[in-house]
PDB file of C-alpha atoms in Angstrom:
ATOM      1  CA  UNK F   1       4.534 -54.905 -20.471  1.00 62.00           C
ATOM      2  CA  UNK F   2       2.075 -57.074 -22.652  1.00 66.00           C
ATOM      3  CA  UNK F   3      -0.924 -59.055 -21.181  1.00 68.00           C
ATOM      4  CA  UNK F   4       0.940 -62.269 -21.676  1.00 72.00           C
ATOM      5  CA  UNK F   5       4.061 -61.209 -19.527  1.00 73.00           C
ATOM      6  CA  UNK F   6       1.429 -59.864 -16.696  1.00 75.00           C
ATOM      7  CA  UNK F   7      -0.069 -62.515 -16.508  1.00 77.00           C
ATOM      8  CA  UNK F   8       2.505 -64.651 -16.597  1.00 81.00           C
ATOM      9  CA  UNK F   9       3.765 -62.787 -13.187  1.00 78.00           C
ATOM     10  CA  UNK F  10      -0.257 -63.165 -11.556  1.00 81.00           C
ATOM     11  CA  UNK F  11       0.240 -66.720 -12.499  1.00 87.00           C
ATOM     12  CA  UNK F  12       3.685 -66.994 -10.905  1.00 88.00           C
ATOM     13  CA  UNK F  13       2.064 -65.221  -8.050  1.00 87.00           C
ATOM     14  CA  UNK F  14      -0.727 -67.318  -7.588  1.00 88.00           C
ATOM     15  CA  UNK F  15       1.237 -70.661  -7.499  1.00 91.00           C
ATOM     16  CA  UNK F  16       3.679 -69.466  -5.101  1.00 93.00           C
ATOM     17  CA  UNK F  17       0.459 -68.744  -3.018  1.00 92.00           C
ATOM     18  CA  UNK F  18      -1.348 -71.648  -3.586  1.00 93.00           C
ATOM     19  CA  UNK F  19       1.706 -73.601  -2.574  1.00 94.00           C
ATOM     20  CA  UNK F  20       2.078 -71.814   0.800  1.00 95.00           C
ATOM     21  CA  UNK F  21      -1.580 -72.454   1.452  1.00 94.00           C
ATOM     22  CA  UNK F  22      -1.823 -75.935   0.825  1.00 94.00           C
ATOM     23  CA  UNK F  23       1.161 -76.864   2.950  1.00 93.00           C
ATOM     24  CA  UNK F  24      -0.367 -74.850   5.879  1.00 94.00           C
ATOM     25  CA  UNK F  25      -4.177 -75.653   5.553  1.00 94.00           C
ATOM     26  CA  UNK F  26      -4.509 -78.780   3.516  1.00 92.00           C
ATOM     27  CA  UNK F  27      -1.305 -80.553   4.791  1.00 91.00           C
ATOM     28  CA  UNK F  28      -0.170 -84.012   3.908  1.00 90.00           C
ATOM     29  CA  UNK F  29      -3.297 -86.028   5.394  1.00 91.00           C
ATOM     30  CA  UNK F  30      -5.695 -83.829   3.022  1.00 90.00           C
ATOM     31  CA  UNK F  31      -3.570 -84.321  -0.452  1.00 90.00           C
ATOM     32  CA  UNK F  32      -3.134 -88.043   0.382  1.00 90.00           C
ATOM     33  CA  UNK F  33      -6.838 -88.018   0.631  1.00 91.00           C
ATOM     34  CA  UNK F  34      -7.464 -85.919  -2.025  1.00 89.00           C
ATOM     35  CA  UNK F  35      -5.147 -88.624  -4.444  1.00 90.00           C
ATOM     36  CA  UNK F  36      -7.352 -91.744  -2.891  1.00 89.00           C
ATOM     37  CA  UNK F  37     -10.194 -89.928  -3.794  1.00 90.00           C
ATOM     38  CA  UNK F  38      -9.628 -88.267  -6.902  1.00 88.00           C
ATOM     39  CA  UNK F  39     -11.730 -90.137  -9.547  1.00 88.00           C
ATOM     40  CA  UNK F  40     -14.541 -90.380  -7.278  1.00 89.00           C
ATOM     41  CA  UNK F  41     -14.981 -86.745  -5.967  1.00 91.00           C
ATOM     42  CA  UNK F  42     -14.911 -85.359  -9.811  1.00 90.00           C
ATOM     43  CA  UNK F  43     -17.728 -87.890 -10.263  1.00 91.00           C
ATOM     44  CA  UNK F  44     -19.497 -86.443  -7.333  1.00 91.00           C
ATOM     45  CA  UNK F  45     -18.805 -82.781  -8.281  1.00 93.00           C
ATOM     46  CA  UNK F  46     -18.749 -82.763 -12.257  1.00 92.00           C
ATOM     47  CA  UNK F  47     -22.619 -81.367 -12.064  1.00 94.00           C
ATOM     48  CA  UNK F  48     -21.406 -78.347  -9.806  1.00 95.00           C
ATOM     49  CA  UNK F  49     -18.618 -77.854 -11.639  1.00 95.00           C
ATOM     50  CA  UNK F  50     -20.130 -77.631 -14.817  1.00 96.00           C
ATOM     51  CA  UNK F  51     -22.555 -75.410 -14.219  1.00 96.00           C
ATOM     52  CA  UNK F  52     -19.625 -72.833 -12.891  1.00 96.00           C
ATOM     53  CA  UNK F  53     -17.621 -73.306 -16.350  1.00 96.00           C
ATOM     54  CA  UNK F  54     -21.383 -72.788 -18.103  1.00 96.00           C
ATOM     55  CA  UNK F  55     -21.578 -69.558 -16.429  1.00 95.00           C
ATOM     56  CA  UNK F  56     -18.128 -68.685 -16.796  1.00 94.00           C
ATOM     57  CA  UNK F  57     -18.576 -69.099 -20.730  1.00 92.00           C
ATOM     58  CA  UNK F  58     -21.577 -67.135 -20.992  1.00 91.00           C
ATOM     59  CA  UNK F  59     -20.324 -64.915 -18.707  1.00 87.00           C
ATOM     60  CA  UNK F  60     -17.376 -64.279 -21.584  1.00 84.00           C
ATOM     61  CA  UNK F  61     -18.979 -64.279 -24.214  1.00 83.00           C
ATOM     62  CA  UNK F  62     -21.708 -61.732 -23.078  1.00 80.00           C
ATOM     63  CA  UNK F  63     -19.322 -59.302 -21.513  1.00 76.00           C
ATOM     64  CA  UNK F  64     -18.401 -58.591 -25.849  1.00 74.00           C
ATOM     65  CA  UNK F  65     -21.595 -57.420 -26.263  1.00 75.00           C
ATOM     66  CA  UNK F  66     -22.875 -56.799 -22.457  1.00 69.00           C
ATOM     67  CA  UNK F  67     -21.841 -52.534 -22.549  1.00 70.00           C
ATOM     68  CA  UNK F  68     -23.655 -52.383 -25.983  1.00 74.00           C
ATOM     69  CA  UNK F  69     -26.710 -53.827 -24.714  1.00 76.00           C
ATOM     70  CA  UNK F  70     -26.932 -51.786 -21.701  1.00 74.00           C
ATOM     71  CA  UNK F  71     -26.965 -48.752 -23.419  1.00 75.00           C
ATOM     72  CA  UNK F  72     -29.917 -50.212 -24.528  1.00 76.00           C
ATOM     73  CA  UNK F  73     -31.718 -51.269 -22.409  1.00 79.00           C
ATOM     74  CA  UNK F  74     -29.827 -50.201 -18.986  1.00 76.00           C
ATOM     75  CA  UNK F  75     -30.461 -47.842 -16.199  1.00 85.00           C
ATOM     76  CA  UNK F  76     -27.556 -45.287 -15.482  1.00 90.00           C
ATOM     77  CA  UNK F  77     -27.896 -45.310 -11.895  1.00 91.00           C
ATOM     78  CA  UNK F  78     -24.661 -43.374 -11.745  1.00 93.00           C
ATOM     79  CA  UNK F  79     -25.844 -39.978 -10.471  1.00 92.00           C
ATOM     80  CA  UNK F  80     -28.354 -41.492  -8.024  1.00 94.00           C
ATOM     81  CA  UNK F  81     -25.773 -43.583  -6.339  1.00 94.00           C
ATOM     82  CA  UNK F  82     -23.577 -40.166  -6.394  1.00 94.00           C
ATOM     83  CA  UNK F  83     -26.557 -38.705  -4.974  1.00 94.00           C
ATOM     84  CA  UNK F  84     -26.569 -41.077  -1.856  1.00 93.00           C
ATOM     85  CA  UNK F  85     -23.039 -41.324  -1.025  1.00 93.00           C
ATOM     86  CA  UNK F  86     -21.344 -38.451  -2.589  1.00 93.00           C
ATOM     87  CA  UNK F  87     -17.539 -37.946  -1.925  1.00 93.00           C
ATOM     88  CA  UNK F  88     -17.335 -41.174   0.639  1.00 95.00           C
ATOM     89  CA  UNK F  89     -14.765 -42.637  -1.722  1.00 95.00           C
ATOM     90  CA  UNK F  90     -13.035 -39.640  -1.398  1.00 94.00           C
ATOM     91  CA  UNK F  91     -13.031 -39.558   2.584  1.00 94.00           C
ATOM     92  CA  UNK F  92     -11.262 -43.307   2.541  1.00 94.00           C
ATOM     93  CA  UNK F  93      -8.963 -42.377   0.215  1.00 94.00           C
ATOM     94  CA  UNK F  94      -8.065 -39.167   2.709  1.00 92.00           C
ATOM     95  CA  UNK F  95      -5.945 -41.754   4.581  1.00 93.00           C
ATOM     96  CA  UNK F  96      -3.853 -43.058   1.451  1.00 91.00           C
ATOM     97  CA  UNK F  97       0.181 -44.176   2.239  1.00 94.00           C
ATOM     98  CA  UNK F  98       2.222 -45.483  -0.298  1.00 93.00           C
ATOM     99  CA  UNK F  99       2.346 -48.616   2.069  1.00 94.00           C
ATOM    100  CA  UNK F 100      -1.650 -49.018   1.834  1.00 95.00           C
ATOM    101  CA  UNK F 101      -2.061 -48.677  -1.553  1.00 95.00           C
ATOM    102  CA  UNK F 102       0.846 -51.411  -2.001  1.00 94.00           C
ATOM    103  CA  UNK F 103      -1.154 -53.628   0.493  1.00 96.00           C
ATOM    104  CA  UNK F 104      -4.803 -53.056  -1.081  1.00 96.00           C
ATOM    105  CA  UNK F 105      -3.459 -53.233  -4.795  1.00 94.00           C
ATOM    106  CA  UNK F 106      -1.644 -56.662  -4.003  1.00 93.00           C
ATOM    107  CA  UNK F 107      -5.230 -57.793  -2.290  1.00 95.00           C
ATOM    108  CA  UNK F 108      -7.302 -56.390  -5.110  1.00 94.00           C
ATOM    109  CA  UNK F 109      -5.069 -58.246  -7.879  1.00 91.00           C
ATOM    110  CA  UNK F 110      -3.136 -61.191  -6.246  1.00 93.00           C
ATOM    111  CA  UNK F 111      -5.712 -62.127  -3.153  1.00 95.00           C
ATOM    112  CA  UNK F 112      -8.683 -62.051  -5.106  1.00 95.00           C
ATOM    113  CA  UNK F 113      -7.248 -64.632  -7.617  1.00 94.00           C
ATOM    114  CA  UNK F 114      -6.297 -65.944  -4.305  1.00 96.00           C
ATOM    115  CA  UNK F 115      -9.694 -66.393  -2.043  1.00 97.00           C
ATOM    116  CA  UNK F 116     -11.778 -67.541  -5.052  1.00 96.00           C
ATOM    117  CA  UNK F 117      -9.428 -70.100  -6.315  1.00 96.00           C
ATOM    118  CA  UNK F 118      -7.888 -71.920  -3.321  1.00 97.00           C
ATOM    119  CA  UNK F 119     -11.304 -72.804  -1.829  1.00 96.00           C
ATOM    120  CA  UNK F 120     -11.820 -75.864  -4.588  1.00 95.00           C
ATOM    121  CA  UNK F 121      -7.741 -76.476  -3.668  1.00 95.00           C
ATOM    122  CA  UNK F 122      -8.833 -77.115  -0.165  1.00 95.00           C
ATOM    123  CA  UNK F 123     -12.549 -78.334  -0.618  1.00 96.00           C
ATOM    124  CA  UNK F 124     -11.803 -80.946  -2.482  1.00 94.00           C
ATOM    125  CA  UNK F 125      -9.249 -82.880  -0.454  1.00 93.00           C
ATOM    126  CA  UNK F 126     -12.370 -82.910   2.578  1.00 94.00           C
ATOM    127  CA  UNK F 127     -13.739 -86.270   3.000  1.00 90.00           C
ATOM    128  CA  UNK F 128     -17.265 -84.659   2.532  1.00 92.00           C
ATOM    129  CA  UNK F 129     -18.616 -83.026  -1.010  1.00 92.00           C
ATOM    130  CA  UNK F 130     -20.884 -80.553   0.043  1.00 95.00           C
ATOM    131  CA  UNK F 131     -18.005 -77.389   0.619  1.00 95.00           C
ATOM    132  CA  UNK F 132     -17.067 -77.822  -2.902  1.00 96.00           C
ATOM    133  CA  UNK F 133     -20.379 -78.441  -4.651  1.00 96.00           C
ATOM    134  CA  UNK F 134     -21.576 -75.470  -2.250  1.00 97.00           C
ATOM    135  CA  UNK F 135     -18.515 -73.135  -3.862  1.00 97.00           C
ATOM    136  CA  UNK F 136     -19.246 -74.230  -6.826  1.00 97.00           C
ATOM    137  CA  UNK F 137     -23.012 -72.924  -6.987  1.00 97.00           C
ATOM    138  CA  UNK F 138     -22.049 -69.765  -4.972  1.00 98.00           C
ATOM    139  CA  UNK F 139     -19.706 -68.932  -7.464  1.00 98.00           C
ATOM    140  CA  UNK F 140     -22.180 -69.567 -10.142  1.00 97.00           C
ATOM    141  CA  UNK F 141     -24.977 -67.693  -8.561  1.00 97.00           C
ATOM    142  CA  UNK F 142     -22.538 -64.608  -8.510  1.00 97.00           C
ATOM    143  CA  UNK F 143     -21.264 -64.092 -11.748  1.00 95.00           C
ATOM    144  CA  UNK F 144     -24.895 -64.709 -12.937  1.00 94.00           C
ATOM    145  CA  UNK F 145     -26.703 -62.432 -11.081  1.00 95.00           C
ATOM    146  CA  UNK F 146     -23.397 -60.198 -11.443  1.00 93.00           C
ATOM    147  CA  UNK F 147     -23.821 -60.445 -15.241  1.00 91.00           C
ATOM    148  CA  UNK F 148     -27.512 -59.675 -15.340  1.00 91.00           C
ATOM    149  CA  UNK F 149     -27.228 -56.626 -12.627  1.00 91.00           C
ATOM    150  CA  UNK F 150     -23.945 -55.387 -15.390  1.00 88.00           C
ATOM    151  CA  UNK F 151     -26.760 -55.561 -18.367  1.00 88.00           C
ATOM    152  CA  UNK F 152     -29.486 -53.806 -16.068  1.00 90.00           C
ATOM    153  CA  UNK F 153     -27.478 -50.847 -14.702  1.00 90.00           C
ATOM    154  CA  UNK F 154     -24.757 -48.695 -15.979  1.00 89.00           C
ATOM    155  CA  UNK F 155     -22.711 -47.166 -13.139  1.00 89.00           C
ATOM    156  CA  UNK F 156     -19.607 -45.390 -13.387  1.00 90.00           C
ATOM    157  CA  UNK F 157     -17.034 -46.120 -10.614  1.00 90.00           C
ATOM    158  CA  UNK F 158     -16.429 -42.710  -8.365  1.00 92.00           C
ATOM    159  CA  UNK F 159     -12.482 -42.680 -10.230  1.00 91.00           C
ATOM    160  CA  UNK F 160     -14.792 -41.539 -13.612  1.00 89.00           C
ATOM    161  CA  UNK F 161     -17.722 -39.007 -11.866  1.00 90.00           C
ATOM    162  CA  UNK F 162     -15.264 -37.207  -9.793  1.00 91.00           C
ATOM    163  CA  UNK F 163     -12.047 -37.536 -11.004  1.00 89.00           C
ATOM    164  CA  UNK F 164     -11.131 -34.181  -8.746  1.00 90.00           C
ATOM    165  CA  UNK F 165     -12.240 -36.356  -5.696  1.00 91.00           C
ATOM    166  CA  UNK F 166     -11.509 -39.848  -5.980  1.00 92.00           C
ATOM    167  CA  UNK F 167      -8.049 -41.045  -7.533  1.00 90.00           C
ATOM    168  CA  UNK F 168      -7.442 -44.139  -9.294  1.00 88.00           C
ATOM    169  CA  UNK F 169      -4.955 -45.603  -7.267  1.00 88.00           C
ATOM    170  CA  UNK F 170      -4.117 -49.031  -8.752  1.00 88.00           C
ATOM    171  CA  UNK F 171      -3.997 -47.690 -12.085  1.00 84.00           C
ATOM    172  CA  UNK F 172      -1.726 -44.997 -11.377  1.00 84.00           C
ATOM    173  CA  UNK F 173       0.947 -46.332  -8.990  1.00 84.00           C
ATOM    174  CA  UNK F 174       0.660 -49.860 -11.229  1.00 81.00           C
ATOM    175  CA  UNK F 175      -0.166 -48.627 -14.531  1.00 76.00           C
ATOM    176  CA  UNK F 176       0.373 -52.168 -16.310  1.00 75.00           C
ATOM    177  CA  UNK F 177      -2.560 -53.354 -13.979  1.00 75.00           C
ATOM    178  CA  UNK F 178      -5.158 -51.631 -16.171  1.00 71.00           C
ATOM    179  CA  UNK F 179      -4.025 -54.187 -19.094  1.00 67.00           C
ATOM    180  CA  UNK F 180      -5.001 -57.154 -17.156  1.00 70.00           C
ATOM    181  CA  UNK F 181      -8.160 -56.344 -15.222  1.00 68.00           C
ATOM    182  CA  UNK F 182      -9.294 -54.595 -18.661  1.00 62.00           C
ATOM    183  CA  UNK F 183      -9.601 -58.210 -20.026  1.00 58.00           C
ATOM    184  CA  UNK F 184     -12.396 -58.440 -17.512  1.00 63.00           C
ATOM    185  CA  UNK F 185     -14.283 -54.948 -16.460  1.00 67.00           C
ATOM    186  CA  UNK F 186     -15.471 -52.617 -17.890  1.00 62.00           C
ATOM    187  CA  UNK F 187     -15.800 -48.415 -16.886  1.00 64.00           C
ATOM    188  CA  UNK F 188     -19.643 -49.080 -16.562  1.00 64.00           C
ATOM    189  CA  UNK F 189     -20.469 -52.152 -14.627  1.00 76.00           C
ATOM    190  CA  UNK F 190     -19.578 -51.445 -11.011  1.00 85.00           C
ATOM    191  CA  UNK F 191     -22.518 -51.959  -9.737  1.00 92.00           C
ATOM    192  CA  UNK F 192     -22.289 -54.343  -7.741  1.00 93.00           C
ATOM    193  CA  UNK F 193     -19.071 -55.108  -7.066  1.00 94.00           C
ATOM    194  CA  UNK F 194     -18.128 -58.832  -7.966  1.00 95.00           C
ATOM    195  CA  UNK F 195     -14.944 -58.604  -5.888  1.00 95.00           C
ATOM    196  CA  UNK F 196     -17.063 -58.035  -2.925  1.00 98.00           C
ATOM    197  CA  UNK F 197     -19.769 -60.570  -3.319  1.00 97.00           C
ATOM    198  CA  UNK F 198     -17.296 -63.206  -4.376  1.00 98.00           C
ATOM    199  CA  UNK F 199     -15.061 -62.163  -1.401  1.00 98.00           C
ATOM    200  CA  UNK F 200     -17.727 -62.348   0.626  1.00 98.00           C
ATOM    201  CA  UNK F 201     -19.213 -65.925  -0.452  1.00 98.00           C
ATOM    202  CA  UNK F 202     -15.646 -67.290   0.079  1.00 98.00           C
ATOM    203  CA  UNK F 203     -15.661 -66.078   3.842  1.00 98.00           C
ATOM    204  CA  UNK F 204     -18.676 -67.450   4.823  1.00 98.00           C
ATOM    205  CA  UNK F 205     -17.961 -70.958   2.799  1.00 98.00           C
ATOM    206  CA  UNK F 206     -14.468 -70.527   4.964  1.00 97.00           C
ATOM    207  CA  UNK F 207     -16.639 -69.887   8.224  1.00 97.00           C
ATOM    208  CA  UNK F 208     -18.677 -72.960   7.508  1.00 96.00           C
ATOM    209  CA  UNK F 209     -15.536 -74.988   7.103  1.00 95.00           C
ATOM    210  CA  UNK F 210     -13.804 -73.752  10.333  1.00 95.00           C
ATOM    211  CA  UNK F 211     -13.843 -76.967  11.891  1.00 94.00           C
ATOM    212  CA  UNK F 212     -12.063 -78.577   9.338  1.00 94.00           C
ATOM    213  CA  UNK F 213      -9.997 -76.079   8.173  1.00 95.00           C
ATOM    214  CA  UNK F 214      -9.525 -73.008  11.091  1.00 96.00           C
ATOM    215  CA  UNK F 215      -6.365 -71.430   9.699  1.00 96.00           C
ATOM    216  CA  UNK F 216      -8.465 -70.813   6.465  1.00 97.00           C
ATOM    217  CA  UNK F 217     -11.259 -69.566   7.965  1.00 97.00           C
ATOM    218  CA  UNK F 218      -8.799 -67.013   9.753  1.00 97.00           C
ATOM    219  CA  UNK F 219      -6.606 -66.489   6.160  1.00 96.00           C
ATOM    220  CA  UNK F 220     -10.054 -65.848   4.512  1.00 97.00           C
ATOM    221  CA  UNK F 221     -12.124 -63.844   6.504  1.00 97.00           C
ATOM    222  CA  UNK F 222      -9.495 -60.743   6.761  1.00 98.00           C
ATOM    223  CA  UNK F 223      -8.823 -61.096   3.612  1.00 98.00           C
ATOM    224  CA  UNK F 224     -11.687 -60.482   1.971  1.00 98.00           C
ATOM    225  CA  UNK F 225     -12.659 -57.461   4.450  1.00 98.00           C
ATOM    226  CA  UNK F 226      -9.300 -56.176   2.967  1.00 98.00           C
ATOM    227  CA  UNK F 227     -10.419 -57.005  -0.275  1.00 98.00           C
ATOM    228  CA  UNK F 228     -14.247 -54.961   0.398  1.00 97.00           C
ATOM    229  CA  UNK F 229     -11.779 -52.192   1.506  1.00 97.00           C
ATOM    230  CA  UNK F 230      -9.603 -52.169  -1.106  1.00 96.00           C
ATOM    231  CA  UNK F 231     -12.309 -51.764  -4.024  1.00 95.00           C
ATOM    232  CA  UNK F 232     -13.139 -47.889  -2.242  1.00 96.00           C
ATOM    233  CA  UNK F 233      -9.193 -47.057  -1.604  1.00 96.00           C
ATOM    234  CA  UNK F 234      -8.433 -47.932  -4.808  1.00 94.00           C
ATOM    235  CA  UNK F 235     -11.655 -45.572  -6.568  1.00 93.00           C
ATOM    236  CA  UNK F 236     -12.837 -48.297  -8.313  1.00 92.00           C
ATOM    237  CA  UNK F 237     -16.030 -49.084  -6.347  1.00 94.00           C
ATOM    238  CA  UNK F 238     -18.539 -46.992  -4.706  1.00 94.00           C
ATOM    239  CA  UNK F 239     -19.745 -48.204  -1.313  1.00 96.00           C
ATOM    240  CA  UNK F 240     -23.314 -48.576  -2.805  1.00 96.00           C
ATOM    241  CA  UNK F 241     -21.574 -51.403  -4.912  1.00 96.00           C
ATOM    242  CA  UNK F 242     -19.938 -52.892  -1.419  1.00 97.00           C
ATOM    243  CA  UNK F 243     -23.295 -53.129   0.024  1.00 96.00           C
ATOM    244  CA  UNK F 244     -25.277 -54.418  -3.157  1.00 96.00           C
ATOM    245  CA  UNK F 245     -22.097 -56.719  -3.461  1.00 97.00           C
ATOM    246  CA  UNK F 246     -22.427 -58.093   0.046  1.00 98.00           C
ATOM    247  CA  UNK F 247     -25.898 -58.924  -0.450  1.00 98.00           C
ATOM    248  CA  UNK F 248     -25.528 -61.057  -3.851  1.00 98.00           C
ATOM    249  CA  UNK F 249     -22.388 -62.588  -1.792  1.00 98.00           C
ATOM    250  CA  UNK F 250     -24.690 -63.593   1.156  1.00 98.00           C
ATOM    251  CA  UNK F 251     -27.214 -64.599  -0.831  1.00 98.00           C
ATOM    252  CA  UNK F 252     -25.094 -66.917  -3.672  1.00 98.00           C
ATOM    253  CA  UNK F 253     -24.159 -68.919  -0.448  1.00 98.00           C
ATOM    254  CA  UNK F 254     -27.678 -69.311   0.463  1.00 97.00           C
ATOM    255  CA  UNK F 255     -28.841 -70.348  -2.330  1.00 96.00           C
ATOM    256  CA  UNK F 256     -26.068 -72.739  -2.869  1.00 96.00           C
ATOM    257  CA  UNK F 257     -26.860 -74.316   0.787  1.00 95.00           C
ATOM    258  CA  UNK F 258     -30.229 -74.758  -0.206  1.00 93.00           C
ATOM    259  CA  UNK F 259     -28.990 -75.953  -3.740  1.00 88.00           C
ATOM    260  CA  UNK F 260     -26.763 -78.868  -2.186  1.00 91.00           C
ATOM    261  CA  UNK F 261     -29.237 -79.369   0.757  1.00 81.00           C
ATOM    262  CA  UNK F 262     -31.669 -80.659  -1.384  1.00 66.00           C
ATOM    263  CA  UNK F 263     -29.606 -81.980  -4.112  1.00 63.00           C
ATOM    264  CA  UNK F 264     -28.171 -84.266  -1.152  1.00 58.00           C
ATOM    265  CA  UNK F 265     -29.313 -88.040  -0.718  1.00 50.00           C
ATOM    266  CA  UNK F 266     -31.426 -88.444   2.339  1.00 41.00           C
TER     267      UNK F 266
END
């Protein structure tokens, strides 16, 4: 399959999801609101927003030259995180099923897409700003701090070190899978994982939002554990990266509630 037919079927994916969601967590009320209010929550938002596409870009463009740069001025922290953990990776994927790797591929692929997309979906139908100026910066915070960690260290995932040990899962049960998430990763920047602090951030923006919206907080929250999980099954992250991942996630949505606190009228 080419990259344009795969992604066609992520996309197909995605909307079919999306659709689901909205019925179910937005319903009617929120997309009448979000219609009345259109023009005047992108006026509210547009600085938020833009400074997510501005990292986005630069995120792009320096992930063409990111892996050269590391190499030169990187730390290969590979060995040390091997050193802490060792064959952990391994030990989770001791209780691989056919069914579970079905389940944790589909999360890792489709419900990522998923749990960092539908949040501006839903945020922006709310009557109040701050959830999706506040996903927004999270977001942003991430992939920045994501980028510059990616630079800093080089890390092989646990699938490279110890091939004997770990197994990559996703890649070979859904081989076409490698052709997509290629456009977007490379062997050495694992540390930390991105799918885990983004996962992360979107669960506690859900948790903040539980009064408004408490079937997403309950869609999100197990979602993104099985998204954490499915990173180790899978042999694409070490838990090292899970734990330095859960940290930048907690942290993006601090700093975006202190971003949008103070960027708030009094």
């Amino acid at each position: 399959m080419s990259l344009a037919e795969i992604t066609g079927f992520v996309l197909v994916g995605e909307m079919l999801m999306l659709g689901v969601a909205t019925t179910v967590v937005v319903g009617r009320t929120g997309l009448m609101r979000a219609r009345e209010q259109f023009r005047d929550r992108l006026f509210e938002v547009y600085p938020h927003i833009g400074l997510l596409l501005g990292v986005l870009v630069v995120n792009k463009v320096a992930r063409e030259f990111g892996p050269e740069l590391s190499w030169v001025i990187g730390w290969n922290i590979t060995s040390r995180i091997y050193a802490i953990e060792g064959n952990f990776v391994g030990t989770v994927q001791s209780v691989a099923r056919p069914e579970l790797t079905t389940y944790f591929s589909f999360m890792y692929i489709y419900g990522y897409v998923f749990i960092l997309v539908f949040p501006f979906v839903a945020y922006f139908a709310l009557a109040d700003s701050k959830p999706l100026k506040k996903a927004a910066v999270a977001f942003a915070v991430n992939y920045g701090l994501g980028l510059v960690c990616y630079i800093l260290f080089i890390s092989y995932g646990p699938r490279n070190l110890i091939p004997d040990v770990v197994h990559p899962l996703l890649y070979s049960t859904y081989p076409e899978s490698q052709i997509l998430t290629g456009q977007v990763n490379a062997n050495t920047n694992v540390f930390p994982s991105l799918h885990t602090s983004l996962s992360v951030s979107s669960a506690l923006l859900a948790y903040q939002t539980r009064d408004s919206y408490p079937r997403w907080t309950l869609i999100a929250i197990p979602m993104a554990a099985s998204i954490i999980v499915a990173t180790m099954y899978l042999g694409i992250h070490w838990a090292t990266d899970v734990c330095a991942g859960s940290v930048l996630g907690v942290g993006s949505v601090l700093i975006a509630d202190r971003y949008v606190s103070d960027d708030s009228p009094e």
